[in-house]
XYZ file of C-alpha atoms in Angstrom:
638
model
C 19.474 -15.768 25.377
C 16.116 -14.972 23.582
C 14.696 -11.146 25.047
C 11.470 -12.711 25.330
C 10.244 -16.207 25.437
C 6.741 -17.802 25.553
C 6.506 -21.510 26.760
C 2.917 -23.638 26.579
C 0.732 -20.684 26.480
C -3.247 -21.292 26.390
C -5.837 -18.596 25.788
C -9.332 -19.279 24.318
C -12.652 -17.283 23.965
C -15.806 -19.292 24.866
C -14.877 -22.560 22.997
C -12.447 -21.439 20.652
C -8.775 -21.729 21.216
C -6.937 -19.025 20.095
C -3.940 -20.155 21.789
C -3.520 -23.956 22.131
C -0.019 -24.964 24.412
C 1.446 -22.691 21.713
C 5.538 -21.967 22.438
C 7.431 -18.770 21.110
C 10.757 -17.182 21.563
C 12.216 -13.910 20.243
C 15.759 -12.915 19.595
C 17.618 -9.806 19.753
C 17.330 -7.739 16.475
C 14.916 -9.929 14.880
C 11.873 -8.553 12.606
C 9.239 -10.934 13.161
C 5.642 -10.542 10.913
C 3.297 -12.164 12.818
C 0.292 -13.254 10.631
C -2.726 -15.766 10.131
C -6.447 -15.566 9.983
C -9.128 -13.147 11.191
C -10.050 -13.770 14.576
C -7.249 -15.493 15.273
C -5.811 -14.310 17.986
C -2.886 -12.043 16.533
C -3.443 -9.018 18.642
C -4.305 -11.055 22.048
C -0.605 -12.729 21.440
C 1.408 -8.914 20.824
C -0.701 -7.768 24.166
C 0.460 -11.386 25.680
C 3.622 -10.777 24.828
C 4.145 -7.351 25.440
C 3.064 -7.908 29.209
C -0.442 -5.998 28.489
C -2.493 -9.181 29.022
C -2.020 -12.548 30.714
C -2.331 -15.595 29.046
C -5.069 -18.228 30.735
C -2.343 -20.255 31.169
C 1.757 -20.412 30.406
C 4.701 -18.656 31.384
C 6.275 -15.356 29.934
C 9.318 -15.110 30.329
C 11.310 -11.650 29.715
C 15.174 -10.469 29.901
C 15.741 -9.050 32.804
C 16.171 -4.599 32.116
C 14.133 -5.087 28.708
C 12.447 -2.191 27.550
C 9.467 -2.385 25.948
C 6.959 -0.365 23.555
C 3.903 -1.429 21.757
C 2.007 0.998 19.084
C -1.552 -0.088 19.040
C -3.568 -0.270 15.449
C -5.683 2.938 16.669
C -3.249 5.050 18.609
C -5.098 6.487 21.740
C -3.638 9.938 22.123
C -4.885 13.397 24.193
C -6.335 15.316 21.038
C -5.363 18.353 23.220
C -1.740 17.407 23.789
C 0.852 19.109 21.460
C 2.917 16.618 19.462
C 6.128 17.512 21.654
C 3.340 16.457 24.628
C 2.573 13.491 23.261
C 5.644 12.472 22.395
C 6.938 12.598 25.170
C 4.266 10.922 27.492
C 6.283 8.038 28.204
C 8.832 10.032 29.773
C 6.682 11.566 32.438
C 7.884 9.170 35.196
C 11.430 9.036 34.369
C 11.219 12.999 33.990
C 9.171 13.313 37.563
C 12.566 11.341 39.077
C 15.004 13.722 37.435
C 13.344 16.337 38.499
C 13.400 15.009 42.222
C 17.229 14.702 41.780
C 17.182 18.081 41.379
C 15.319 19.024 43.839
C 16.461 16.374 46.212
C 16.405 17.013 50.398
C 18.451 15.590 52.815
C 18.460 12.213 52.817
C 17.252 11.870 49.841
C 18.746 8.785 48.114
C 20.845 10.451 45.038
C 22.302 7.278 43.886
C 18.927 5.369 43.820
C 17.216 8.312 41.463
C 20.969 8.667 39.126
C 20.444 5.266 37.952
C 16.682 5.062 37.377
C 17.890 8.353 35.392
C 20.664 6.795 33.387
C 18.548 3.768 33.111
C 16.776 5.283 30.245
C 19.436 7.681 29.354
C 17.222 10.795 30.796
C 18.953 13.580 31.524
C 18.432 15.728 28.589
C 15.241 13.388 27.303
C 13.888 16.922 25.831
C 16.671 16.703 23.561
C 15.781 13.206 22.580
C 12.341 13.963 21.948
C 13.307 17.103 19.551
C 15.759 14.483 17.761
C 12.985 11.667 17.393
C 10.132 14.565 16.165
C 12.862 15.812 13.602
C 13.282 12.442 11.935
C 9.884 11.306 11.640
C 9.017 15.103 10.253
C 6.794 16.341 13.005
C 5.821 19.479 13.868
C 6.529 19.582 18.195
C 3.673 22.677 18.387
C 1.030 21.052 16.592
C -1.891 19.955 18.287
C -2.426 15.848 18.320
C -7.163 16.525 17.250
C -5.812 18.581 14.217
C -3.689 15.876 12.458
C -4.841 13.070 9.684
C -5.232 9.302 10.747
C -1.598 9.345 9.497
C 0.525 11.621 11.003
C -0.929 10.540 14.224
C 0.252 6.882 13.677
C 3.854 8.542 13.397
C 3.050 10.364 16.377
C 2.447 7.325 18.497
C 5.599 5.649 16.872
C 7.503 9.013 18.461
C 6.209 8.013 21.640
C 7.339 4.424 21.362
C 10.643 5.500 19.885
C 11.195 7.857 22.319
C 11.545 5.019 24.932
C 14.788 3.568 23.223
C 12.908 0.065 23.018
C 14.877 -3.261 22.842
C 11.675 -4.831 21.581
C 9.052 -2.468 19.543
C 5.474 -3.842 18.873
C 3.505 -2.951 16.130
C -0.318 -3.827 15.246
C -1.006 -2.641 11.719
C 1.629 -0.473 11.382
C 0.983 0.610 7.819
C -3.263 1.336 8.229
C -3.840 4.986 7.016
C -0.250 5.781 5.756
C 0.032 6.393 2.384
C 2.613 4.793 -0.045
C 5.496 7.422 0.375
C 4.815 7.027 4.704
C 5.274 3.092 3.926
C 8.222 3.738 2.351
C 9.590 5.881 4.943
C 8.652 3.754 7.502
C 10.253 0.426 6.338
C 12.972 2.071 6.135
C 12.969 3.025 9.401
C 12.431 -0.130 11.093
C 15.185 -1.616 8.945
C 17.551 0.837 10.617
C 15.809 0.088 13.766
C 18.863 -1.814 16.446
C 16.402 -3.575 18.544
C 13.618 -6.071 17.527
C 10.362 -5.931 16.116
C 7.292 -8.255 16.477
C 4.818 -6.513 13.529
C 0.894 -7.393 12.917
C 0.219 -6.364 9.190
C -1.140 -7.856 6.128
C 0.464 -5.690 3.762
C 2.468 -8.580 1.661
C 5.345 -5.942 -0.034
C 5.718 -4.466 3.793
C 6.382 -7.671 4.921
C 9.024 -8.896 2.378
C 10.940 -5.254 2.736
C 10.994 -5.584 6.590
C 10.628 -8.958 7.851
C 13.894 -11.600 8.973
C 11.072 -14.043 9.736
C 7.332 -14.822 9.577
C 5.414 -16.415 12.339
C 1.737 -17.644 11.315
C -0.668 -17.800 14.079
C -2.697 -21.025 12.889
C -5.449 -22.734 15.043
C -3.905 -22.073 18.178
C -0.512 -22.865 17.400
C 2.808 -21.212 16.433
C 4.706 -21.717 13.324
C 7.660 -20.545 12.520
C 9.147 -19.610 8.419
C 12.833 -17.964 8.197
C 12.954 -14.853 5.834
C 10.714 -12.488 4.564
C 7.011 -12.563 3.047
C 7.689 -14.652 -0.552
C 10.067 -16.886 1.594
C 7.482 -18.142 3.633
C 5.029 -18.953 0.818
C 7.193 -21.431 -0.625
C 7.610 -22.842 2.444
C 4.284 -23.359 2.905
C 3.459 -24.659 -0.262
C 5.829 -27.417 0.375
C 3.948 -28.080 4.377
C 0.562 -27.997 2.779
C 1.158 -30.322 0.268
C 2.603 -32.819 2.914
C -0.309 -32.550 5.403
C -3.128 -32.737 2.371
C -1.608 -35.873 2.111
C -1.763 -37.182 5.448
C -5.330 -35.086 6.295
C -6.548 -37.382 3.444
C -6.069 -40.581 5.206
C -8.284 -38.946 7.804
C -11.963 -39.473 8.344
C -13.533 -38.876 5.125
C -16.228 -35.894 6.311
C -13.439 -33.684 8.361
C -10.934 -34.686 5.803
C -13.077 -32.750 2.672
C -13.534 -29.944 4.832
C -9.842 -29.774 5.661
C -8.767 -30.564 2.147
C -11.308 -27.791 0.912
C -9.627 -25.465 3.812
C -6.251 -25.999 2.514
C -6.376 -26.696 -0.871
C -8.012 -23.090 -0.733
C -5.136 -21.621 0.715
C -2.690 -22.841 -1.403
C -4.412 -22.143 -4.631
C -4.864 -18.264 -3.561
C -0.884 -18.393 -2.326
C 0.723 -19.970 -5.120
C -0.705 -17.660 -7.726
C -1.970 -19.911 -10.555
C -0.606 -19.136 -13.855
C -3.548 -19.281 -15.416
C -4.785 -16.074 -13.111
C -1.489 -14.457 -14.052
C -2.311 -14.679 -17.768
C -6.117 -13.507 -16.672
C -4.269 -10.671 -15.683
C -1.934 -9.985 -18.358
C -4.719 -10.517 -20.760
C -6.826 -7.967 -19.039
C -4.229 -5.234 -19.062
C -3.510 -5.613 -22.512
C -7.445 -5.268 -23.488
C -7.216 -2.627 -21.269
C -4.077 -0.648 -22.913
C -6.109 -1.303 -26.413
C -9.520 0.027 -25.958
C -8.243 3.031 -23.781
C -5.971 4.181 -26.924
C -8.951 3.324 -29.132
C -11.106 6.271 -27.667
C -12.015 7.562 -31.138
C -13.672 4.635 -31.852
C -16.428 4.240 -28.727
C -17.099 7.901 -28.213
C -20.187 7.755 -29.493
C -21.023 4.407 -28.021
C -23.607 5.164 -25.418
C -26.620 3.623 -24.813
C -29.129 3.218 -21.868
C -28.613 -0.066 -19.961
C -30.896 -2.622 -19.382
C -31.032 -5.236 -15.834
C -28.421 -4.771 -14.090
C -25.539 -3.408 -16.155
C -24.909 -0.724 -18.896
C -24.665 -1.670 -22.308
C -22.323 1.207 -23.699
C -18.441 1.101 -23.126
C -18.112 4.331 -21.726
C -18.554 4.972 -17.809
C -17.438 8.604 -17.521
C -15.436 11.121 -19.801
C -13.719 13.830 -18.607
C -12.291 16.301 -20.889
C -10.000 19.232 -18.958
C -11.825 19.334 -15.426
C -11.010 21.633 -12.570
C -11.729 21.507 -9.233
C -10.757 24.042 -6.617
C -11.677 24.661 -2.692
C -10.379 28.068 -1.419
C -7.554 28.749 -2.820
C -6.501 25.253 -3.374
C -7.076 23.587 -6.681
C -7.559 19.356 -6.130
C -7.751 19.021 -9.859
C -6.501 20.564 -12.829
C -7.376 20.397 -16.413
C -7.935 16.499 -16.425
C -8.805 14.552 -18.764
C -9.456 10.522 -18.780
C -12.237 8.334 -20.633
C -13.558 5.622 -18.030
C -14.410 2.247 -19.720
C -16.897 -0.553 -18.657
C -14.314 -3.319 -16.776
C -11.776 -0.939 -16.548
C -9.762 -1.724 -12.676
C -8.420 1.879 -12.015
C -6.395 2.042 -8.866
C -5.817 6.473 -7.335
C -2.570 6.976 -5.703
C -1.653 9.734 -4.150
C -0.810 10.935 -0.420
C -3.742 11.647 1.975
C -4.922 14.752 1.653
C -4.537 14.481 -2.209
C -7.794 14.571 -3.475
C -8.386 11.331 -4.152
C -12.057 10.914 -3.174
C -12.698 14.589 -4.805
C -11.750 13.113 -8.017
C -13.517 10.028 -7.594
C -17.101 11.808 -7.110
C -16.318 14.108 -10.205
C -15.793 11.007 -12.058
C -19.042 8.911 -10.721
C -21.033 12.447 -11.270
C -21.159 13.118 -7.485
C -19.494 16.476 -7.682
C -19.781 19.013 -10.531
C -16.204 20.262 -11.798
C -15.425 24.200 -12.020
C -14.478 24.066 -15.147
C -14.534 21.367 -18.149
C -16.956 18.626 -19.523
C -17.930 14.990 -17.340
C -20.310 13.044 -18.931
C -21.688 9.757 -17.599
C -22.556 6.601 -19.534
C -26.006 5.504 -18.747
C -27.765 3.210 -16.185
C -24.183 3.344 -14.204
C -25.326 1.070 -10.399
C -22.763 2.039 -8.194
C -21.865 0.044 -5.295
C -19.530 1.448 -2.120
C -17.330 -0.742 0.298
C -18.105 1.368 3.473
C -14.693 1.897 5.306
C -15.783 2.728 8.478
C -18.476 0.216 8.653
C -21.342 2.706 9.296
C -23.166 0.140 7.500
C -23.208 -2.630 9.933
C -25.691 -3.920 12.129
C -24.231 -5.282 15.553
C -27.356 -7.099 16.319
C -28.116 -8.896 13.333
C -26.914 -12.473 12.214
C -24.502 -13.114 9.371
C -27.366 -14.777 6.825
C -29.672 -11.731 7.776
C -26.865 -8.923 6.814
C -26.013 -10.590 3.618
C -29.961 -11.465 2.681
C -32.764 -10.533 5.198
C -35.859 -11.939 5.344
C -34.165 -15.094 3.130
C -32.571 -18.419 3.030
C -31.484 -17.324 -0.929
C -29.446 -14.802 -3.108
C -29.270 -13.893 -6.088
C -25.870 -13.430 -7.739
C -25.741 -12.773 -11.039
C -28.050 -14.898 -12.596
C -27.497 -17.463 -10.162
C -29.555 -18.512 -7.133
C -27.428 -19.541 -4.280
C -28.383 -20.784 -0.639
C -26.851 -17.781 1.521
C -24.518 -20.289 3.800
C -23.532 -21.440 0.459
C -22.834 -17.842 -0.475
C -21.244 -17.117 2.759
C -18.607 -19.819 2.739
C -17.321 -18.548 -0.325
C -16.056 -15.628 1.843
C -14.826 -18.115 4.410
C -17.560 -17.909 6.905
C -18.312 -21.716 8.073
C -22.256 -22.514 8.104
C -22.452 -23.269 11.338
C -21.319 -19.151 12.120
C -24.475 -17.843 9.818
C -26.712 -17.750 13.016
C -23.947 -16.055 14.570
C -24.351 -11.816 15.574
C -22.512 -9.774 13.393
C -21.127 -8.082 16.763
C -19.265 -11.704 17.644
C -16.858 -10.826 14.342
C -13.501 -9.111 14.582
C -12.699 -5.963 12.319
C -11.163 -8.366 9.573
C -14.228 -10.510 9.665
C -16.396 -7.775 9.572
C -14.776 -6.258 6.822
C -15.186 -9.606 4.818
C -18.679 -9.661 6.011
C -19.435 -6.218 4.435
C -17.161 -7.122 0.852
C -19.732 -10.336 0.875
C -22.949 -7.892 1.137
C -20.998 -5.714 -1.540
C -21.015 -8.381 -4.048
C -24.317 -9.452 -3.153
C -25.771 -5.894 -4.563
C -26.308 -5.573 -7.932
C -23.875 -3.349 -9.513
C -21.854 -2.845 -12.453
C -19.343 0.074 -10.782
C -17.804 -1.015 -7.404
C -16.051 1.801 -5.076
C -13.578 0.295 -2.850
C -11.565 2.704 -1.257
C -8.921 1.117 1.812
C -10.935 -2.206 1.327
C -7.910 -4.240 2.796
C -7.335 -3.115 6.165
C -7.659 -5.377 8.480
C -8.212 -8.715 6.036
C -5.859 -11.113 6.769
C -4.009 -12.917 3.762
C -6.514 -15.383 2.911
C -9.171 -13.180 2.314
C -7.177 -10.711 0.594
C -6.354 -13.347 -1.924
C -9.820 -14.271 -2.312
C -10.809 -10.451 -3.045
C -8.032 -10.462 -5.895
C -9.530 -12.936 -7.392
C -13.342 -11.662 -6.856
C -12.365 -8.361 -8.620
C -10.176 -10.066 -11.798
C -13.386 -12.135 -12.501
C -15.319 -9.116 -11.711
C -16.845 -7.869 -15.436
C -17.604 -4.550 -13.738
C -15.500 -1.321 -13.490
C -13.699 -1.116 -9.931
C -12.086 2.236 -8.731
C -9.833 1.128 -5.998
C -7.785 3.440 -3.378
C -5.505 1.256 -1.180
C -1.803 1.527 -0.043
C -1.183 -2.210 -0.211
C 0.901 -2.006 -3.398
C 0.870 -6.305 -3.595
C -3.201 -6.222 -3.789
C -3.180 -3.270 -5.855
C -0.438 -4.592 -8.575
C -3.073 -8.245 -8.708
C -5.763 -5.958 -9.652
C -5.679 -2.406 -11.256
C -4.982 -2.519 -14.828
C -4.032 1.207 -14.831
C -3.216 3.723 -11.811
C -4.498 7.842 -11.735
C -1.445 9.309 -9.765
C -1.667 12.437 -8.250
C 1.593 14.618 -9.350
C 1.246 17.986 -7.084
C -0.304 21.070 -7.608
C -3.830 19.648 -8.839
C -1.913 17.871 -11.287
C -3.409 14.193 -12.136
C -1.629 11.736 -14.603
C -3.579 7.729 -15.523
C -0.369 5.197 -16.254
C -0.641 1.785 -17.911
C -0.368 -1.297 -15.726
C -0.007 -1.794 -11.907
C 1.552 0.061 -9.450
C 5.143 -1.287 -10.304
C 4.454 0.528 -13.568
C 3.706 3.604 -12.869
C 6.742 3.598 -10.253
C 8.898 2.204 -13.415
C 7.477 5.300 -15.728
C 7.175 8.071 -13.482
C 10.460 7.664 -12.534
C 11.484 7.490 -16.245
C 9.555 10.632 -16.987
C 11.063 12.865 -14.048
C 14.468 11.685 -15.082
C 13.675 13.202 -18.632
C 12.024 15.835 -17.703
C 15.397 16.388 -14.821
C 17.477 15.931 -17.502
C 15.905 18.485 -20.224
C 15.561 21.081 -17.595
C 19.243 20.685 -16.479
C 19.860 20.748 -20.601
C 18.193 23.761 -21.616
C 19.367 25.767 -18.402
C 22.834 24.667 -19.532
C 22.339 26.172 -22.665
C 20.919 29.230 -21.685
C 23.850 29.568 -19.437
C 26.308 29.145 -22.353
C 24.147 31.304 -24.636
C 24.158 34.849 -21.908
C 27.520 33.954 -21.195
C 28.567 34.060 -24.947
C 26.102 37.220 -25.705
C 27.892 38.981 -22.556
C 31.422 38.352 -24.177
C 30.309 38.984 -27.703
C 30.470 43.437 -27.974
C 34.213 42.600 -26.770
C 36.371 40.867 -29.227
C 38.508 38.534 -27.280
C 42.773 38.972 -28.209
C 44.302 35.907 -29.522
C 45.791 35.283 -25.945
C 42.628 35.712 -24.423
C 40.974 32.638 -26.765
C 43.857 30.047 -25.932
C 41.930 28.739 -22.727
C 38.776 27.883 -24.743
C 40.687 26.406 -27.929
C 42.563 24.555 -24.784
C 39.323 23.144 -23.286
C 38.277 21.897 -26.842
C 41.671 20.125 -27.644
C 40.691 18.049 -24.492
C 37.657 16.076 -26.341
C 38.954 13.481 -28.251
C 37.812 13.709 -31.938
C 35.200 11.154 -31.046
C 33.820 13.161 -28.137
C 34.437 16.142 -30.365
C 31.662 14.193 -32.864
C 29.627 12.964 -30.341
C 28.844 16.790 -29.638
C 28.703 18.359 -32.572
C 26.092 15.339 -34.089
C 24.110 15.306 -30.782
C 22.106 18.456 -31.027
C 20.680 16.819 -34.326
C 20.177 13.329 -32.681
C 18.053 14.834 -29.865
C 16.017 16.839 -32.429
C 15.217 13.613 -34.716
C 14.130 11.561 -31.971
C 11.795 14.039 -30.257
C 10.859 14.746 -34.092
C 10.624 10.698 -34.298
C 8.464 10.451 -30.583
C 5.927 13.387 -31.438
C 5.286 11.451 -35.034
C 5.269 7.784 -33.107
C 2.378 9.894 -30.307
C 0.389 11.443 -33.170
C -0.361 8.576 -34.959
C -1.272 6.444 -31.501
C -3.836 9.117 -30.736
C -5.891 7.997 -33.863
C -7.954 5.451 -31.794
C -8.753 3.508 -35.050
C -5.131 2.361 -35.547
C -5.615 -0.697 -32.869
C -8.798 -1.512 -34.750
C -7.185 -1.361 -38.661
C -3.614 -2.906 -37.314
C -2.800 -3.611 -33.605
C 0.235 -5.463 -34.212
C 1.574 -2.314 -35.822
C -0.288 0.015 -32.890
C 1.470 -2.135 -29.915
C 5.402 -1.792 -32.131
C 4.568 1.925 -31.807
C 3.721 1.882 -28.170
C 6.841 -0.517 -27.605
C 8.932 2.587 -29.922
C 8.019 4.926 -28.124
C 9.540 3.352 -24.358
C 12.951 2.908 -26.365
C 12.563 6.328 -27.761
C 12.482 7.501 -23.971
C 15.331 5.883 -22.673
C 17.254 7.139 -26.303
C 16.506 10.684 -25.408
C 17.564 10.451 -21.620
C 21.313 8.989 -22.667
C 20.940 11.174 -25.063
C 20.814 14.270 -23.216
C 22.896 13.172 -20.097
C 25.810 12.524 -22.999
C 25.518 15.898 -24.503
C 25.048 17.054 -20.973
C 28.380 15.360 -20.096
C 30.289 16.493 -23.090
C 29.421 20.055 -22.733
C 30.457 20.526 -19.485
């Protein structure tokens, strides 16, 4: 029997309905990603569902004894509760009975309180609450106003969690985490025994958590076993069925619907020519940022609305400290025009520190920035400060105007706005009529309306639904601009950035090559070296005091037979392997500092880049060498 099921549910807002005789069922340990557009009616359903809201018409149907919890996308907590407090706010009923048991009178009916007690497991729900704060590493004393947009989300998942829910809702789960809380928290929910009905447009989330994907899509319901990449071929194959049938339609609503849709599935099927765009992009990218020595001195005052040189900021061993912190230390990157740098790093990092040393916004402590000239920058305002309620769509994007000039093109501004999936018949609309993921499309519209050759997008895709996302992947690829982007959405950030500044600890900043996957692929490879050469060289050191301690005492023949023992064990190939490895490990670090020297001449990609990219390629074997390298010796020696 499904936990909870909806049959024939209708729900609309003025004219529009969001929910349109729309049937759902849920069963037990299920992970459902509910999706679909803007403005759609995703949240209404989870409050519909979870019994917060009613339905204008339809029946809900639930298990009977079902417990459930729903996390909203802005937790609403009491800044001046502790976290233990908070926590455990959901137990303040079931806590009020036990403590009636326990102070029960005569005639008092014991049996009546026991089981509303054992109901949710209650007598020592202190003890639960410790447990649950303990494994999602939170401090019980802390208060709830000092912590970060973060830490509270995981406070109001406590709360939830807390409950023991058999169904666990969850609007946006991933907003304001960072990538190592992401990771942490799908695994979580995969460990999770009950079910889960999740609102979220972060694409890798979904495909690591979800058993099935449930698109909300004009009012109705539609259902796609599996995870995230599951459901797009699936829907590739549906919308190639219905364009057929929508074209037998009438001819006006059937361009419109054909435009809709054919739309949809070009963004979800990921051309291949826009996956070469990509590739292509990186690899200028990898060749003009090794080719520093060559553009260095190419600077020169821009003209209209972009910059003519090729540098947009040079930074040459900056510092940054606050207190007794340090943000940043000794960095050093060169900034190129149509560069698409993406800043990881946990909140709290320093990510937007670094980002106004780099646009000239905040003067480092110590080192060099320079700026290339005529830099326009242009901001995507996260909190949406920006916004006026009262206005209409066509007067946001272009006030006092029917036209807009983009580029060096004139464009009608419905024209302009249905590019960012606003019909025309919604320009007239107030901006105040939009939900937060049309608003933020609204404001990414007036961002690319602005002339600018540097765009600032930090957490652009929160709250964008799918479809827009995809459109903004393919805004910023055509983009010839530089874009700095901070997101946690690893799937939007991998379409985009062509390299990645990662924060490392300690003020420490290091840029990568490529997309996110990247930098997880050599970051990893680099601690693992760096693991290994550590565990090497204290090894050695080891061996060396040990053998200096035993030297002033000549060891008797009898005394020597365990170590000649120990050798006789290595086979005479082992015995070779670690005698010639000490030499091996010296040649190719010899080999790698050679291969790094001659890379660092920026004029080598401009005389030979075949020969330029066989180094690069020599130098990623060369890593993976040294790391067998050194485990074998490490293995051998011990």
């Amino acid at each position: 029997m499904a936990l909870i099921t909806l049959l024939n549910a209708q729900l609309a807002f003025g004219h529009v309905a969001l929910l349109d005789h729309a049937d759902f069922a849920l069963e037990s340990q299920e992970r459902v990603g509910l999706i679909g557009r803007n403005g759609a009616g995703k949240s209404s359903l989870l409050k519909i569902l979870a019994g917060m809201e009613k339905a204008d018409d339809g029946n809900l149907q639930l298990q009977n004894g079902i417990r459930i919890a729903y996390v909203a996308q802005e937790p609403n907590l009491n800044l001046e509760h502790t976290v233990f407090e908070a926590a455990s706010h959901g137990m303040a009923a079931v806590s009020a009975v036990r403590d009636r048991y326990f102070a029960a009178e005569d005639g008092e009916d014991l049996d009546a309180l026991q089981s509303q007690i054992e109901a949710f497991d209650a007598w020592n729900w202190e003890q639960r609450v410790e447990e649950t704060l303990q494994r999602l590493h939170l401090d019980p004393q802390a208060l709830v106003g000092n912590l970060s947009g973060g830490v509270k989300k995981r406070v109001a998942l406590a709360q939830a969690l807390v409950l023991r829910p058999d169904v666990l809702f969850l609007d946006e789960p991933t907003n304001h985490l960072d990538l190592d809380s992401i990771a942490w928290l799908e695994e979580l929910l995969k460990e999770f025994k009950g079910s889960i009905i999740t609102i979220t447009h972060d694409r890798s989330f979904l495909d690591a958590v979800a058993t099935r994907i449930v698109e909300l899509d004009r009012g109705q319901l539609r259902s796609y076993p599996g995870n995230f990449a599951q459901y797009v071929v699936q829907k590739q194959e549906q919308l190639a069925q219905e364009s057929v049938i929508n074209a037998k339609a009438d001819k006006l609503l059937a361009q419109e619907e054909i435009w809709i849709r054919k739309g949809v599935e070009a963004r979800r099927t990921r051309s291949q020519s826009r996956i070469e765009r990509l590739k292509v992009m990186r690899g200028e990218h990898a060749a003009r940022r090794t080719a520093q020595g060559s553009v260095k001195m190419d600077i020169a005052s821009g003209t209209g609305n972009g910059y003519q040189g090729k540098i947009v900021a040079e930074l040459t061993d900056v510092s940054k400290s606050f207190g007794d912190r340090t943000i940043v230390r000794n960095f050093s990157t060169t900034v190129l025009r149509g560069d698409k740098i993406g800043l990881l790093g946990p909140n709290g990092a320093g990510k937007t520190t670094l980002l106004k040393m780099i646009l000239g916004e905040l003067a480092a402590d110590s080192g060099d920035i320079r700026q290339g000239a005529n830099l326009q920058v242009a901001y995507f305002d996260q909190m949406r400060d920006a916004i006026n309620l009262d206005a209409t769509l066509e007067d946001f994007i272009s006030p006092g105007s029917e036209w807009i000039e983009i580029g060096n093109q004139r464009k009608h501004v419905k024209s302009y706005l249905s590019d960012f999936l606003f019909s025309p018949a919604r320009a007239h609309s107030p901006v105040r009529s939009l939900s937060g993921g049309e608003r933020n499309r609204l404001l990414l519209a007036r961002l690319f309306a602005r002339p600018a050759n540097v765009l600032v997008l930090d957490e652009p895709t929160n709250d964008l639904d799918i479809d827009t996302l995809d459109l903004l992947e393919d805004l910023l690829q055509q983009y010839d601009g530089t874009v700095f982007l901070v997101s946690h959405d690893r799937t939007f950030m991998d379409n985009v950035v062509t390299s990645i500044i990662a924060a490392e600890g300690d003020g420490h900043w290091r840029e990568y090559e490529g997309s996110v996957q990247d930098w997880l692929i050599q970051s990893r490879r680099s601690r693992e070296i760096a693991e290994q050469r550590d565990a090497a060289q204290a090894n050695k050191l080891a061996k060396d005091t040990k053998a200096a301690a035993a030297a002033p005492a000549p060891a008797p023949a009898v005394a020597a037979a365990p170590a000649a023992q120990a050798k006789r064990k290595l086979s005479y190939k082992d015995q070779r392997d670690l005698d010639l490895l000490p030499a091996r490990i010296a040649e190719l670090e010899t080999e790698q500092k050679s291969i790094q020297a001659k890379l660092a001449d920026g004029n080598l990609f401009t005389k030979d880049y075949g020969q330029a990219m066989q180094l690069q390629q020599r130098d990623t074997v060369i890593e993976g060498e040294l790391l067998e390298a050194l485990m074998r010796w490490e293995e051998l020696s011990s």
